[in-house]
């Protein structure tokens, strides 16, 4: 473990946070606290169509109500400002330029649907089909930076086995090119994908452990490829179990029943500690 633990919570302000977010973020906070480290709040507000400032404010209020605090964030500032992704486009552009020069990415004119959803983290149900490689060059090729108005994809030329050891789930492996394919890094409208923005910010902000939901494990493998291509060391990972409703379905932001707002209104004061105990104890 590096000298100072730096963890992060990274909500997307596309709706009110629910009990599932609470479980993951409380776990992140507990791990930062146990390591005498710091917790960073990053506002993942890249998706301008779906994100709203009132949800950013609500997320912070709800998380503070839960008893969470952070040492750096959009409200507090800090050495890695700004902490809102919508204000960090220059960093993403630099990184995408580097990836282009190093021939890690190529322009692609396929698949509108996937491009539309690339700004958000693909939670398990949203996982994309494997890209068939229609626009992929057969050799690593340096493209001119002037290629605007196209999407850029990460090149996975050969199937490649990837590994990491998860803090909760133990050894994890996947084969890039078989379990997932060439993924979007940059969109034609001038925005990075979630994969690039998240990996780059975790690196620039000195995050030593990423705590997030288990539905993002495939994204972790994609981001491992990005860290490597950017010549950065990947952080440690801890993928939390997901909370489900009584029918076994993953909680969704659109379902108000599990929203922290709703729970706050019900004044159920003791459930956050129950949740935390549950999420820490529920090893598979
Ligand atoms: N903003 C992403 C989400 O809410 C964060 C995912 C992550 O922790 O990397 O799904």
CSV table of N, CA and C and ligand atoms in Angstrom, one decimal, residues 8-12 21 25 42-44 85 120-123 194 198 202 210-213 216 223 253, ligand 1:
chain,number,residue,atom,x,y,z
A,8,UNK,N,-11.9,7.6,-3.4
A,8,UNK,CA,-12.8,8.6,-4.0
A,8,UNK,C,-14.2,8.1,-4.1
A,9,UNK,N,-15.2,9.0,-4.1
A,9,UNK,CA,-16.5,8.7,-4.5
A,9,UNK,C,-16.9,9.5,-5.7
A,10,UNK,N,-17.6,9.0,-6.6
A,10,UNK,CA,-17.8,9.7,-7.9
A,10,UNK,C,-19.2,9.5,-8.4
A,11,UNK,N,-20.1,10.2,-7.7
A,11,UNK,CA,-21.5,10.1,-8.2
A,11,UNK,C,-21.8,10.9,-9.5
A,12,UNK,N,-22.7,10.4,-10.3
A,12,UNK,CA,-23.2,11.1,-11.4
A,12,UNK,C,-24.5,11.8,-11.1
A,21,UNK,N,-26.1,3.4,-3.7
A,21,UNK,CA,-25.0,4.3,-3.7
A,21,UNK,C,-24.5,4.5,-2.2
A,25,UNK,N,-20.7,4.1,-1.1
A,25,UNK,CA,-19.9,5.2,-0.7
A,25,UNK,C,-19.5,5.1,0.8
A,42,UNK,N,-15.6,13.4,-6.4
A,42,UNK,CA,-15.5,13.8,-7.8
A,42,UNK,C,-17.0,13.8,-8.4
A,43,UNK,N,-17.3,14.9,-9.0
A,43,UNK,CA,-18.6,15.0,-9.6
A,43,UNK,C,-18.6,14.6,-11.1
A,44,UNK,N,-19.1,13.4,-11.4
A,44,UNK,CA,-19.1,12.8,-12.7
A,44,UNK,C,-20.2,13.4,-13.6
A,85,UNK,N,-16.1,16.9,-13.5
A,85,UNK,CA,-15.6,16.4,-14.8
A,85,UNK,C,-15.9,17.4,-16.0
A,120,UNK,N,-21.6,7.7,-19.8
A,120,UNK,CA,-21.9,7.1,-18.5
A,120,UNK,C,-21.3,5.8,-18.3
A,121,UNK,N,-21.1,5.5,-17.0
A,121,UNK,CA,-20.5,4.2,-16.7
A,121,UNK,C,-21.5,3.1,-17.1
A,122,UNK,N,-21.0,2.0,-17.8
A,122,UNK,CA,-21.9,1.0,-18.2
A,122,UNK,C,-22.2,0.0,-17.1
A,123,UNK,N,-23.2,0.2,-16.3
A,123,UNK,CA,-23.5,-0.8,-15.3
A,123,UNK,C,-24.0,-2.1,-16.0
A,194,UNK,N,-16.7,7.9,-20.5
A,194,UNK,CA,-16.6,7.6,-19.0
A,194,UNK,C,-15.3,6.9,-18.8
A,198,UNK,N,-12.7,8.7,-16.3
A,198,UNK,CA,-12.6,8.1,-15.0
A,198,UNK,C,-11.2,7.6,-14.7
A,202,UNK,N,-8.7,9.4,-11.9
A,202,UNK,CA,-8.2,8.6,-10.8
A,202,UNK,C,-6.7,8.7,-10.8
A,210,UNK,N,-9.7,2.4,-5.8
A,210,UNK,CA,-11.0,2.7,-6.4
A,210,UNK,C,-12.1,1.7,-5.8
A,211,UNK,N,-13.0,2.3,-5.1
A,211,UNK,CA,-14.1,1.5,-4.5
A,211,UNK,C,-15.4,1.8,-5.3
A,212,UNK,N,-16.0,0.8,-5.9
A,212,UNK,CA,-17.2,1.0,-6.7
A,212,UNK,C,-18.0,-0.3,-6.8
A,213,UNK,N,-19.1,-0.3,-7.5
A,213,UNK,CA,-20.0,-1.4,-7.5
A,213,UNK,C,-19.4,-2.5,-8.4
A,216,UNK,N,-19.2,-2.8,-12.3
A,216,UNK,CA,-18.2,-2.1,-13.1
A,216,UNK,C,-16.9,-2.8,-13.3
A,223,UNK,N,-10.3,0.1,-18.1
A,223,UNK,CA,-9.5,1.2,-17.6
A,223,UNK,C,-8.0,0.8,-17.3
A,253,UNK,N,-32.0,4.7,-10.1
A,253,UNK,CA,-32.2,6.1,-9.7
A,253,UNK,C,-33.7,6.5,-10.0
B,1,LIG,N1,-20.0,8.2,-12.1
B,1,LIG,C1,-19.9,6.8,-12.2
B,1,LIG,C2,-21.2,6.2,-11.7
B,1,LIG,O1,-21.9,6.8,-11.0
B,1,LIG,C3,-18.8,6.3,-11.4
B,1,LIG,C4,-18.3,5.0,-11.6
B,1,LIG,C5,-17.0,4.8,-10.9
B,1,LIG,O2,-17.0,4.7,-9.7
B,1,LIG,O3,-16.0,4.7,-11.6
B,1,LIG,O4,-21.6,5.1,-12.1
